[in-house]
XYZ file of C-alpha atoms in Angstrom:
760
model
C 40.324 66.359 68.396
C 41.646 69.729 67.033
C 38.919 69.725 64.338
C 36.298 68.917 66.958
C 37.300 71.691 69.386
C 37.798 73.991 66.379
C 34.229 73.513 65.409
C 33.094 73.947 68.996
C 35.113 77.189 69.252
C 33.712 78.452 65.920
C 30.086 77.987 67.034
C 30.690 79.325 70.501
C 32.562 82.388 69.160
C 29.766 83.106 66.716
C 27.225 82.847 69.489
C 29.131 85.201 71.687
C 29.598 87.638 68.785
C 25.863 87.713 68.259
C 25.217 88.331 71.963
C 27.821 91.078 72.203
C 26.417 92.767 69.123
C 22.875 92.808 70.353
C 22.819 96.090 72.300
C 23.909 98.152 69.286
C 21.928 96.202 66.726
C 18.805 96.311 68.780
C 18.690 100.094 68.189
C 18.898 99.800 64.429
C 17.120 96.610 63.410
C 13.339 96.482 63.674
C 11.387 93.370 62.969
C 8.931 93.545 60.088
C 5.365 94.347 61.061
C 4.220 91.091 59.475
C 6.694 88.950 61.348
C 5.257 85.672 62.557
C 7.842 84.889 65.185
C 5.499 84.004 67.992
C 6.207 82.805 71.450
C 6.495 79.021 71.809
C 4.357 77.386 74.485
C 5.540 74.094 75.928
C 4.246 71.578 78.483
C 7.594 70.347 79.781
C 6.531 70.813 83.444
C 2.988 69.538 82.856
C 1.698 73.061 82.576
C 1.627 75.645 79.741
C 4.676 77.861 79.814
C 6.862 79.865 77.466
C 9.905 77.798 76.415
C 12.060 80.860 77.351
C 10.876 80.492 80.996
C 11.452 76.704 81.420
C 14.768 75.923 83.096
C 15.320 72.717 81.069
C 17.565 72.241 78.058
C 15.139 71.446 75.310
C 14.506 71.485 71.562
C 11.045 72.327 70.329
C 9.599 71.569 66.841
C 6.386 73.478 66.086
C 3.925 72.451 63.437
C 5.466 74.921 61.017
C 8.937 73.484 61.603
C 7.662 69.903 61.341
C 6.138 70.679 57.930
C 9.068 72.743 56.533
C 11.668 70.197 57.624
C 9.684 67.198 56.396
C 9.625 65.434 59.759
C 7.717 62.219 59.255
C 9.423 59.841 61.677
C 11.438 59.946 64.939
C 14.754 59.769 62.968
C 13.860 63.062 61.262
C 13.643 65.260 64.377
C 16.388 63.424 66.338
C 18.755 64.236 63.429
C 18.265 67.914 64.301
C 18.890 67.671 68.093
C 22.462 68.161 69.382
C 23.853 65.324 71.536
C 21.092 63.014 70.435
C 21.223 60.031 68.002
C 18.927 57.231 66.899
C 19.919 53.776 65.673
C 17.284 51.794 63.826
C 18.317 48.130 63.324
C 17.442 44.456 63.139
C 13.624 44.815 63.152
C 11.152 47.695 63.138
C 10.616 47.654 66.864
C 14.271 47.865 67.685
C 15.582 51.410 67.830
C 18.092 52.905 70.283
C 17.986 56.539 71.421
C 21.217 57.888 72.831
C 20.964 61.268 74.528
C 24.049 62.827 76.256
C 25.593 59.331 76.408
C 22.672 57.587 78.025
C 21.760 54.801 75.578
C 19.556 51.746 75.254
C 19.857 48.297 73.702
C 17.800 45.400 72.401
C 14.976 44.353 74.743
C 16.071 47.082 77.268
C 14.083 49.810 78.963
C 14.200 53.039 76.960
C 16.610 55.855 77.605
C 13.887 58.577 77.311
C 10.291 58.727 78.353
C 7.977 59.211 75.297
C 4.561 60.782 75.855
C 1.929 61.221 73.112
C -0.833 63.670 74.012
C 0.162 63.420 77.620
C 0.086 59.600 77.750
C 3.312 57.754 78.513
C 4.300 55.062 75.989
C 4.771 51.857 78.089
C 6.681 49.791 75.495
C 9.881 50.940 73.603
C 8.724 48.801 70.662
C 6.107 51.542 69.953
C 8.598 54.339 69.309
C 9.416 53.951 65.647
C 6.091 54.945 64.195
C 5.349 57.174 61.247
C 4.655 60.767 62.443
C 1.642 62.438 60.760
C -0.782 65.123 61.739
C 1.544 66.300 64.548
C 1.215 69.707 66.227
C 4.409 69.919 68.265
C 7.425 67.889 69.534
C 9.405 68.762 72.642
C 12.754 67.057 73.406
C 13.819 67.530 77.043
C 17.397 66.593 77.973
C 18.706 65.377 81.345
C 16.875 63.091 83.816
C 13.145 63.939 83.891
C 12.056 61.050 86.123
C 10.764 63.362 88.876
C 7.721 64.053 86.640
C 7.853 61.424 83.886
C 8.965 58.314 85.681
C 11.426 55.453 85.630
C 12.368 55.536 81.949
C 13.165 59.292 81.673
C 16.780 58.663 82.807
C 18.143 60.491 79.750
C 15.292 62.913 78.995
C 11.763 62.989 77.671
C 10.082 63.358 74.222
C 6.622 64.985 74.332
C 4.618 64.536 71.109
C 1.389 66.464 70.615
C -0.956 65.471 67.870
C -3.092 68.123 66.120
C -6.155 69.013 68.235
C -9.738 68.621 67.001
C -11.044 71.845 65.476
C -14.272 73.847 66.084
C -15.124 73.784 62.296
C -14.694 71.232 59.575
C -11.278 71.106 58.030
C -9.076 68.593 56.357
C -5.595 68.034 54.799
C -4.189 65.343 52.533
C -0.825 64.322 51.217
C 0.174 61.942 48.452
C 3.753 61.207 47.423
C 6.020 58.999 45.318
C 9.712 58.354 45.508
C 12.585 56.100 44.599
C 12.464 52.518 45.838
C 9.000 52.504 44.297
C 7.821 54.371 47.400
C 4.356 55.676 47.739
C 2.529 57.469 50.590
C -0.858 58.712 51.315
C -2.131 60.664 54.333
C -5.562 62.098 55.229
C -6.720 64.155 58.266
C -10.340 65.257 58.968
C -11.556 67.262 61.825
C -14.582 69.213 63.098
C -17.462 69.313 65.556
C -19.969 66.488 65.970
C -22.766 68.297 67.869
C -24.300 71.618 67.024
C -22.928 73.272 70.178
C -19.360 72.274 69.237
C -18.665 70.643 72.674
C -17.871 67.303 71.076
C -15.144 67.385 68.358
C -13.235 64.762 66.419
C -10.003 64.318 64.548
C -9.391 61.317 62.375
C -5.965 60.796 60.768
C -4.766 57.994 58.460
C -1.378 57.125 57.040
C -0.145 54.676 54.373
C 3.435 54.196 53.266
C 4.903 51.471 51.077
C 8.321 50.891 49.492
C 10.108 48.023 47.825
C 13.270 49.112 49.698
C 16.650 50.752 49.045
C 19.296 48.143 50.046
C 20.208 45.446 47.609
C 20.415 41.655 48.602
C 22.901 40.445 46.005
C 22.127 36.795 46.662
C 18.323 37.028 46.236
C 18.642 39.819 43.633
C 16.008 41.961 45.312
C 15.759 44.666 47.941
C 16.489 43.594 51.456
C 14.321 46.264 53.169
C 10.749 46.423 51.812
C 8.512 48.300 54.214
C 4.769 48.828 54.444
C 2.888 50.672 57.092
C -0.824 51.208 57.738
C -1.836 53.425 60.656
C -4.751 55.435 61.892
C -5.659 57.589 64.869
C -9.040 58.888 66.159
C -9.359 61.583 68.795
C -12.682 62.558 70.389
C -12.606 65.609 72.680
C -15.636 66.507 74.763
C -15.689 69.801 76.542
C -19.234 70.500 77.886
C -18.001 73.296 80.196
C -14.891 75.199 81.221
C -14.477 72.940 84.193
C -14.476 69.506 82.499
C -12.951 67.923 79.442
C -12.456 64.371 78.174
C -9.968 63.328 75.476
C -10.425 59.808 74.062
C -7.819 58.453 71.622
C -7.686 55.259 69.575
C -4.518 54.362 67.542
C -3.575 51.384 65.461
C -0.380 50.766 63.566
C 0.603 47.794 61.408
C 4.135 47.592 59.897
C 5.404 44.870 57.607
C 9.067 44.646 56.625
C 12.066 42.245 56.805
C 14.632 41.605 59.543
C 18.150 40.384 60.278
C 19.821 41.435 57.065
C 23.110 41.861 58.796
C 26.503 41.815 57.127
C 29.666 40.113 58.537
C 32.500 41.100 56.308
C 34.763 38.330 54.881
C 37.956 39.065 52.814
C 37.828 35.667 51.185
C 34.348 34.216 50.441
C 35.823 30.885 49.583
C 37.245 30.535 53.087
C 34.529 31.029 55.744
C 37.276 31.286 58.406
C 39.415 33.864 56.662
C 38.375 36.577 59.160
C 36.952 34.376 61.922
C 39.010 35.994 64.644
C 39.633 39.367 63.034
C 38.124 42.226 65.041
C 35.131 43.800 63.346
C 35.351 47.069 61.428
C 32.379 49.430 61.832
C 33.444 51.330 58.742
C 33.419 48.341 56.365
C 30.786 49.001 53.687
C 32.268 46.879 50.914
C 30.756 43.483 51.874
C 27.186 43.207 50.404
C 23.988 41.957 51.998
C 23.646 38.318 50.922
C 21.256 36.474 53.221
C 19.597 33.580 51.626
C 16.364 34.349 53.690
C 14.741 37.675 53.112
C 13.074 37.338 56.520
C 9.809 38.715 57.720
C 8.899 41.312 60.367
C 5.402 42.138 61.413
C 4.543 44.558 64.192
C 1.060 45.388 65.414
C 0.262 48.232 67.874
C -3.120 48.871 69.421
C -3.307 51.847 71.828
C -6.368 53.343 73.628
C -6.095 56.261 76.011
C -8.661 58.356 78.022
C -7.587 61.659 79.581
C -10.048 63.447 81.908
C -9.541 66.934 83.339
C -11.704 68.490 86.050
C -11.277 71.946 87.446
C -13.597 72.784 90.353
C -11.917 76.194 90.762
C -9.046 75.481 93.165
C -6.939 73.327 90.794
C -7.126 70.670 88.127
C -7.635 66.913 88.700
C -6.330 64.749 85.864
C -6.893 61.055 85.118
C -5.062 59.215 82.334
C -5.964 55.619 81.531
C -4.107 53.747 78.872
C -4.149 50.244 77.321
C -1.523 49.097 74.878
C -0.969 45.833 73.074
C 2.157 45.541 70.974
C 3.383 42.349 69.348
C 6.123 41.669 66.820
C 7.343 38.531 65.058
C 10.600 38.733 63.074
C 12.472 35.987 61.268
C 15.524 35.743 59.030
C 19.054 34.465 58.724
C 21.219 33.748 61.682
C 24.964 33.759 62.187
C 26.848 34.136 59.809
C 24.142 35.727 57.602
C 25.184 33.976 54.407
C 23.749 31.484 51.906
C 23.804 27.872 53.095
C 26.542 26.703 50.787
C 29.073 29.335 51.962
C 28.047 29.462 55.608
C 30.346 28.786 58.536
C 28.067 26.014 59.720
C 28.276 24.196 56.443
C 32.052 24.478 56.482
C 32.238 23.101 60.005
C 30.092 20.166 58.958
C 32.483 19.426 56.099
C 35.327 18.800 58.523
C 33.697 15.610 59.607
C 33.627 14.279 56.016
C 31.587 14.852 52.898
C 28.829 17.325 53.257
C 25.559 15.472 53.993
C 22.815 15.339 51.396
C 19.468 16.934 52.222
C 18.114 13.498 53.035
C 20.906 13.143 55.535
C 20.196 16.514 57.198
C 22.530 18.767 55.217
C 23.835 21.060 54.055
C 22.434 23.627 56.335
C 23.131 26.683 58.430
C 20.669 28.378 60.721
C 17.846 30.876 60.679
C 16.291 32.612 63.642
C 12.970 33.796 64.954
C 12.006 36.140 67.751
C 8.479 36.839 69.070
C 7.473 39.525 71.499
C 3.927 40.064 72.862
C 3.407 42.828 75.352
C 0.238 44.068 76.957
C 0.175 47.013 79.313
C -2.464 48.786 81.384
C -1.598 52.050 83.076
C -3.305 54.655 85.220
C -2.105 58.130 86.306
C -3.859 60.455 88.731
C -2.526 63.888 89.461
C -3.592 67.279 90.859
C -2.236 70.604 89.491
C -2.690 73.707 91.634
C -3.096 77.177 90.201
C -0.306 79.709 90.700
C -1.007 81.540 93.943
C 1.472 84.141 95.201
C 4.207 82.766 92.939
C 3.704 79.202 94.307
C 2.360 76.256 92.401
C 2.533 72.454 92.865
C 1.688 69.114 91.292
C 1.176 65.762 93.077
C 0.143 62.436 91.688
C 0.436 58.686 91.435
C 1.116 56.218 88.618
C 0.577 52.476 88.137
C 1.340 50.130 85.186
C 0.838 46.400 84.792
C 2.776 44.621 82.108
C 2.264 41.125 80.619
C 5.211 40.236 78.432
C 6.097 37.055 76.479
C 9.330 36.523 74.552
C 10.650 33.623 72.546
C 13.796 33.285 70.576
C 15.362 30.397 68.735
C 17.564 29.111 66.019
C 16.218 26.789 63.267
C 17.908 24.498 60.864
C 18.011 26.379 57.522
C 18.180 24.103 54.500
C 17.301 26.837 52.072
C 13.618 26.452 52.438
C 12.781 29.669 54.185
C 12.754 30.984 57.757
C 9.455 30.077 59.511
C 7.918 32.142 62.313
C 8.095 30.554 65.770
C 5.650 31.958 68.351
C 4.890 30.198 71.652
C 6.216 26.663 70.972
C 9.187 25.362 69.074
C 8.868 23.561 65.706
C 9.699 19.911 66.125
C 9.285 16.615 64.188
C 10.294 13.794 66.578
C 9.916 11.149 63.836
C 12.416 12.857 61.535
C 15.509 14.515 62.970
C 16.393 15.819 59.500
C 13.030 17.473 58.929
C 13.378 20.946 57.418
C 13.099 24.108 59.499
C 13.041 22.537 62.969
C 14.232 24.356 66.044
C 17.830 23.719 67.117
C 17.528 26.120 70.084
C 14.446 27.646 71.779
C 14.067 29.828 74.831
C 10.807 31.362 75.984
C 9.840 33.409 79.091
C 6.704 35.226 80.302
C 6.816 38.193 82.635
C 4.189 39.710 84.952
C 5.377 43.125 86.108
C 3.726 45.694 88.351
C 5.207 49.102 88.835
C 3.852 52.109 90.788
C 5.123 55.597 91.621
C 4.147 58.644 93.612
C 5.432 62.088 92.642
C 5.328 65.788 93.534
C 6.685 68.943 92.120
C 6.658 72.440 93.641
C 7.662 75.754 92.089
C 8.154 78.995 93.957
C 8.943 82.407 92.479
C 10.657 84.455 95.115
C 10.408 87.468 92.785
C 10.266 88.014 88.995
C 13.984 87.122 88.738
C 14.415 84.056 90.998
C 12.528 80.731 90.915
C 13.163 77.397 92.667
C 11.680 74.172 91.315
C 11.949 71.057 93.538
C 10.513 67.631 92.531
C 10.707 64.067 93.800
C 9.303 60.792 92.676
C 9.513 57.313 94.039
C 9.227 54.344 91.665
C 9.006 50.654 92.498
C 8.951 47.954 89.810
C 8.311 44.343 90.801
C 9.053 41.807 88.019
C 8.172 38.190 87.855
C 9.655 35.929 85.161
C 8.408 32.433 84.418
C 10.525 29.991 82.420
C 8.369 28.645 79.547
C 11.202 26.922 77.721
C 10.448 23.181 77.186
C 12.780 20.872 79.215
C 14.450 19.551 75.977
C 15.721 23.099 75.159
C 16.858 24.287 78.577
C 20.530 25.398 78.261
C 21.483 24.350 81.760
C 20.585 21.590 84.184
C 20.017 24.216 86.916
C 16.999 25.672 85.105
C 13.584 24.026 84.948
C 10.369 24.617 82.993
C 8.030 26.575 85.176
C 10.754 28.234 87.296
C 9.687 31.576 88.645
C 12.187 34.390 89.263
C 11.269 37.638 90.954
C 13.092 40.864 91.441
C 12.038 44.298 92.730
C 13.777 47.450 91.530
C 13.074 50.822 93.230
C 14.493 54.267 93.644
C 13.654 57.865 94.440
C 14.200 60.462 91.715
C 14.794 63.927 93.223
C 15.382 67.030 91.216
C 16.143 70.647 92.105
C 16.542 73.566 89.733
C 17.254 77.207 90.382
C 16.377 79.782 87.739
C 17.443 83.362 87.426
C 16.021 85.801 84.879
C 17.802 89.147 84.905
C 15.400 90.313 82.162
C 12.841 88.892 79.666
C 15.556 87.982 77.206
C 17.842 85.940 79.470
C 17.237 82.830 81.531
C 20.054 81.257 83.621
C 19.504 77.960 85.366
C 21.328 75.180 87.212
C 20.457 72.136 89.081
C 20.903 68.431 89.977
C 18.618 65.498 89.167
C 18.593 61.745 89.467
C 17.189 59.341 86.889
C 16.200 55.668 87.363
C 15.820 52.906 84.830
C 14.518 49.502 85.923
C 16.511 46.285 85.665
C 15.130 43.054 84.371
C 15.648 39.522 83.176
C 17.644 38.008 80.358
C 16.209 34.813 79.130
C 16.542 31.850 81.474
C 19.880 30.180 81.381
C 21.885 32.711 79.265
C 24.117 33.527 82.144
C 25.595 29.941 82.059
C 25.858 30.138 78.248
C 27.600 33.547 78.521
C 30.167 32.129 80.930
C 30.804 29.114 78.728
C 31.496 31.540 75.847
C 33.767 33.765 77.960
C 31.279 36.677 77.990
C 31.729 38.586 81.240
C 29.066 40.665 82.874
C 26.019 38.928 81.378
C 23.736 37.055 83.791
C 20.116 35.953 83.924
C 19.388 39.182 85.746
C 20.574 42.714 84.914
C 20.491 45.560 87.452
C 18.701 48.858 87.475
C 20.557 51.982 86.369
C 20.849 55.141 88.468
C 22.153 58.312 86.781
C 22.941 61.597 88.633
C 23.245 64.764 86.508
C 24.506 68.240 87.394
C 23.823 70.883 84.807
C 24.030 74.648 84.243
C 22.687 76.465 81.217
C 21.295 79.630 79.700
C 18.673 80.710 77.220
C 18.756 83.995 75.448
C 16.695 85.766 72.770
C 17.076 89.116 71.057
C 15.433 91.366 68.423
C 11.903 90.104 69.167
C 13.067 86.490 68.970
C 14.852 86.864 65.653
C 17.943 85.606 67.388
C 18.152 82.915 70.108
C 21.282 81.461 71.676
C 21.000 78.504 74.184
C 23.838 76.618 75.917
C 24.599 74.293 78.702
C 27.251 72.086 80.270
C 26.483 68.812 82.115
C 28.117 66.061 84.118
C 26.400 62.632 84.607
C 27.503 59.762 86.720
C 25.787 56.482 85.810
C 25.774 53.308 87.783
C 24.681 49.963 86.168
C 24.091 51.285 82.709
C 23.425 48.783 79.917
C 25.642 47.093 77.374
C 24.535 44.595 74.784
C 26.009 41.326 73.449
C 24.746 38.679 71.066
C 25.636 35.064 71.940
C 25.609 33.042 68.771
C 25.405 29.753 70.644
C 21.710 30.158 71.547
C 20.902 33.187 69.306
C 20.034 35.356 72.395
C 20.213 39.045 72.746
C 21.493 39.919 76.210
C 22.135 42.853 78.494
C 24.865 43.365 81.014
C 25.747 46.244 83.299
C 28.547 48.767 83.394
C 29.024 52.131 85.097
C 30.269 55.284 83.341
C 30.582 59.033 83.466
C 29.334 61.419 80.774
C 30.433 65.049 80.567
C 29.698 67.495 77.834
C 28.144 70.620 76.446
C 25.663 71.887 73.924
C 25.052 75.145 72.191
C 22.274 76.104 69.748
C 21.868 79.300 67.674
C 18.889 80.310 65.502
C 18.867 83.473 63.486
C 16.109 85.040 61.332
C 17.746 88.069 59.709
C 14.736 88.623 57.379
C 11.266 87.253 57.086
C 12.480 85.173 54.200
C 15.503 83.551 55.693
C 15.855 81.133 58.705
C 19.241 79.829 59.919
C 20.132 77.450 62.686
C 23.150 75.606 64.084
C 23.728 73.315 67.032
C 26.710 71.541 68.425
C 26.897 68.790 71.100
C 29.882 67.181 72.704
C 29.897 64.145 75.036
C 32.973 62.577 76.599
C 32.248 59.085 78.120
C 34.396 56.897 80.339
C 33.580 53.427 81.645
C 34.285 53.380 85.402
C 33.234 49.835 86.368
C 32.376 46.468 84.739
C 32.773 42.709 85.412
C 35.792 42.779 83.074
C 38.129 45.495 84.559
C 40.187 45.721 81.330
C 37.469 48.016 79.851
C 37.723 50.629 82.507
C 38.609 53.991 80.873
C 37.147 53.006 77.537
C 34.311 54.898 75.777
C 30.783 53.758 76.732
C 28.736 51.870 74.077
C 26.749 53.721 71.420
C 28.057 57.157 72.406
C 28.838 59.574 69.596
C 31.670 61.944 70.564
C 30.012 64.960 69.059
C 27.082 65.993 66.873
C 26.743 69.068 64.666
C 23.485 70.270 63.066
C 22.980 73.219 60.747
C 20.406 74.337 58.336
C 18.947 77.193 56.287
C 15.531 77.846 54.768
C 14.838 80.618 52.228
C 11.408 81.674 51.099
C 10.905 83.684 47.897
C 7.549 85.219 46.802
C 6.770 84.371 43.128
C 3.599 86.381 42.599
C -0.004 85.405 42.218
C -0.110 84.023 45.774
C 2.781 81.612 45.139
C 5.922 81.222 47.197
C 8.977 79.095 46.604
C 11.175 77.696 49.350
C 14.556 75.945 49.492
C 15.797 74.247 52.627
C 19.095 72.523 53.418
C 19.710 70.472 56.623
C 23.167 69.199 57.524
C 24.027 66.620 60.219
C 27.384 65.336 61.428
C 27.369 62.302 63.718
C 30.804 62.143 65.312
C 32.981 59.122 66.079
C 30.879 56.425 67.666
C 31.740 53.378 69.795
C 29.602 50.279 70.037
C 30.713 48.004 72.910
C 32.756 48.159 76.058
C 35.969 46.730 74.553
C 36.058 49.555 71.939
C 37.059 46.956 69.313
C 36.011 49.343 66.576
C 34.552 52.797 66.144
C 32.661 54.328 63.230
C 34.233 57.372 61.589
C 32.186 60.599 61.571
C 29.182 60.547 59.243
C 28.067 63.606 57.260
C 24.499 63.783 55.910
C 22.692 66.361 53.857
C 18.938 66.763 53.166
C 17.380 69.084 50.596
C 13.801 70.294 50.176
C 12.329 72.488 47.311
C 8.788 73.684 47.723
C 6.116 75.571 45.763
C 3.373 76.887 48.035
C -0.097 78.257 47.430
C -2.883 79.065 49.794
C -4.307 75.544 49.817
C -1.711 73.387 48.216
C 2.030 72.673 48.334
C 4.355 70.660 46.035
C 7.600 69.531 47.614
C 10.654 67.848 45.912
C 12.928 66.348 48.586
C 15.949 64.233 49.122
C 17.300 62.655 52.271
C 21.005 61.675 52.389
C 21.411 63.798 49.230
C 25.057 62.938 48.763
C 24.333 59.151 49.068
C 26.676 58.651 51.951
C 27.169 54.888 52.494
C 27.763 53.922 56.078
C 26.702 51.410 58.709
C 23.929 52.374 61.085
C 25.142 49.859 63.734
C 27.924 47.588 64.657
C 26.253 44.887 66.805
C 28.802 43.136 69.029
C 28.904 39.343 69.011
C 31.005 36.928 71.104
C 32.902 35.196 68.290
C 36.515 36.504 68.241
C 35.412 40.084 68.754
C 33.485 39.988 65.505
C 30.249 41.897 65.104
C 27.313 42.353 62.756
C 26.946 45.396 60.531
C 23.576 47.000 59.792
C 23.665 49.077 56.613
C 22.143 52.625 56.833
C 19.713 53.856 54.254
C 21.256 55.401 51.056
C 19.819 58.368 49.186
C 16.064 58.704 49.050
C 14.099 61.218 47.033
C 10.623 61.908 45.898
C 7.775 64.441 45.386
C 4.921 65.147 47.828
C 1.676 67.006 47.067
C -0.288 68.537 49.971
C -3.837 69.859 49.792
C -5.739 71.641 52.614
C -9.516 72.048 52.647
C-alpha cells in the first residue's frame, strides 16, 4: 500500500508542480510557430465539442496517436487508459472490460456501451475486432446511460472510422513478426460522382499467426489466429441539409479455444492438488490439452445513418442489423491428456481402466455455440444552440434473437467435434466416440426500448448545467430447447418458456464551471443500468447441488449510482494538460461468474459492491520533438451483499487495485525529408482479484512496449515489440466450483515485428 500511495503522491505532486509553475513559465516559453497541437473535437454528448469543454472524464486517441502508438486492437488503447483493463480469454468473442471496478463476465451484458460511427454495438461478442483505418477513439468514464443506453453502466467507447474523402487517396500496410505472423491492410477512398456528393471508403484487413503459446502435449502452438475483415462506407451528401451514411462490415476470425491450465504439483497423481486453492500467479504448469480446439466467429453488420436539418435542428435516424455467431470447441475439465486426466483416474477406482471398445479410457471435451441476430432503430432530434440552451430527445428499439448451446462430450482422444443445435448421439452404441454426455440449449427472444432526453443550459460563459434522463425497458423470453434426455432437473421441461422484464430510469446531472479557457471544473451524479438475464435452464439446481451460492436460472439487473468531481486544465497553448477526478459508485446486483464442471456451464450470479477511487493524467510536450504522458488510476472495491454473507467486505471480482500508464515519444529529423522516432509505453496493472471469495489475487503486472520508426512523406517503416521484457503472467483466473480451484489463461508473451506503410 505504501508503494501504491507513494506512486499516487508522486504523480499528483508532479501535476501540482506543473500547475503552480504555469504562471511564470507562461511568460517565458512560447510554442513553436510550426506547432501542430490542435484542439481535439469529440462527440461525447452527441454533438461536436472541444474535449476541454466536455464535463466528462475521458481519454481521447486521435488518428495521429493511434498510428504512433500502434493501436490495432481494443487491448492496445485500453492499456493506455487509467482505471481500465481488458481480459481476453477462452474464445475470441469473450473479453471483459473493467472500468472503475464495473466489470463483465462470460455471456453477460457489457460494462461499457461501444459505438462505431455513431452506431451502438448490440452484442458484446463483437468487441474484440482488429482496428484498422480508424480516425478517433473516445473513452468516456462513469455511467453514460442517459445518452447511450442500458449497457453504458461503466462508460462508453466511441470509435470513429476514417471518413470518405473528396479526392482519391489510399494507404496500405504490410508486416511480419514472430509467431510466423503476417498482416496486410488496404484502404481506398474518393468520390464516386463528378460533383463529389457521393463518396466511398473501402478498408480491408488480414492478419495471421501460428501463435505464441506452446502446447507441450501436441508440440505446437496453442493459439493460432487468423482474421479476415472488411468495411465499406458510402456517404451521400447532396445538400447541406441532408446526408446518408451506409456502412457494411464483415469479420471472420479463426483461432482455438479452452487452452486453460490447472496447475498440478504431481502429474502422476491427478488428485495431488484437487482441493488446493488456485494460485493466479502460477505460470510454471504448461498448456497440455490433448485437443487443440477450434473457434470460429463470424460478424456481419450493416448500418444506415440519416441526418436531415431543415434549419431548426437535426433529425437523425440510425438503423442497424447485426448477425454474430461463434462456435468454439476444446478440452474440458481438467484440461489434460486423456491418460492423465481426473476422469480417467476416477474410472480406474472401479477396476481396470476400460479399453476403447468398452468405452474408455476417456475424459471430456466441450463445445459452445452462440448465434445472435439483432435489429435496432434509433430516432433522435438535436436542437441548435439558442441563447445558451440546447437539447436532444429520442427513442431507441432493439430486437434480439439469441441461441446458445453448451455441452460436454466423451473425449477418447479423437478430437473435439463442434455441436450446434442438437447433441451428438448414437443410441445403438453407448461407447461411440465423441458423443454428448451433457447438453443444454436455450433460445431467447428479447425486445428492448428506450426514450431519452438531454438538455444543456449555459447560464453564462463560466457556468453550465447538463441534465439528462433515459428510461429503458428490456423484456426477455427464454425457451428451453434442451432435449428431455439431457434436462438436469425434473422440474424443467423441453419447450418451457420463461419471461422477465428489466427496466430502470437513468438520470444524470452535471454542473460545469470554467473560470477561464484553460480550466474546467465539473461535478455530478449519474445512474447506470445493465439488464439481467437467464442462465441456461436448470443450472440453478445444479449450482445448489454443487454448493454454489448465488447462481440461479435468472440473474438480476444491475443498478450503479456514481458521484464524481473532476477538473481539466491546459497550459502553454495545450503543451501541458493535467486532468483529474475522484468518484464513488454504489452498485446493486453486479455480476460474478462461476464455472460448474458438472454440466460445463458458464453462469452468472449477483452481488452488490461499492467502488471508490481517483484518476489523474498528465501530458507534456516540452518541444515539438518530445511527447510525454503519465496516468494513474486507483479503485478500492468492497462487496456489500451476496447470497453467501461470508464474502462481504472482500474485493469485487476482476477489479485491479490500481493502474499506472506512462510513455514517451521522441522525433528526430534525419535530413532529406526523413524523420526517426522512438516510442516507449509502460503499463502497470495492479493487484487483481477474480471471484467473490478472494481465493487468490494476481500480483501486479508490468509491461513495456517499444516502437522505432523511420518516416518519409509517403512511407513509414516501423520496428515494434509488445511486452518487450517478455513478462510471463496469467491473463485470467477463471473460478470453478471444485475445491476452490480455478482455470488459468496464459497471457501473450513478447511479440515483435516490422511494418511498412505506404500512402498514395
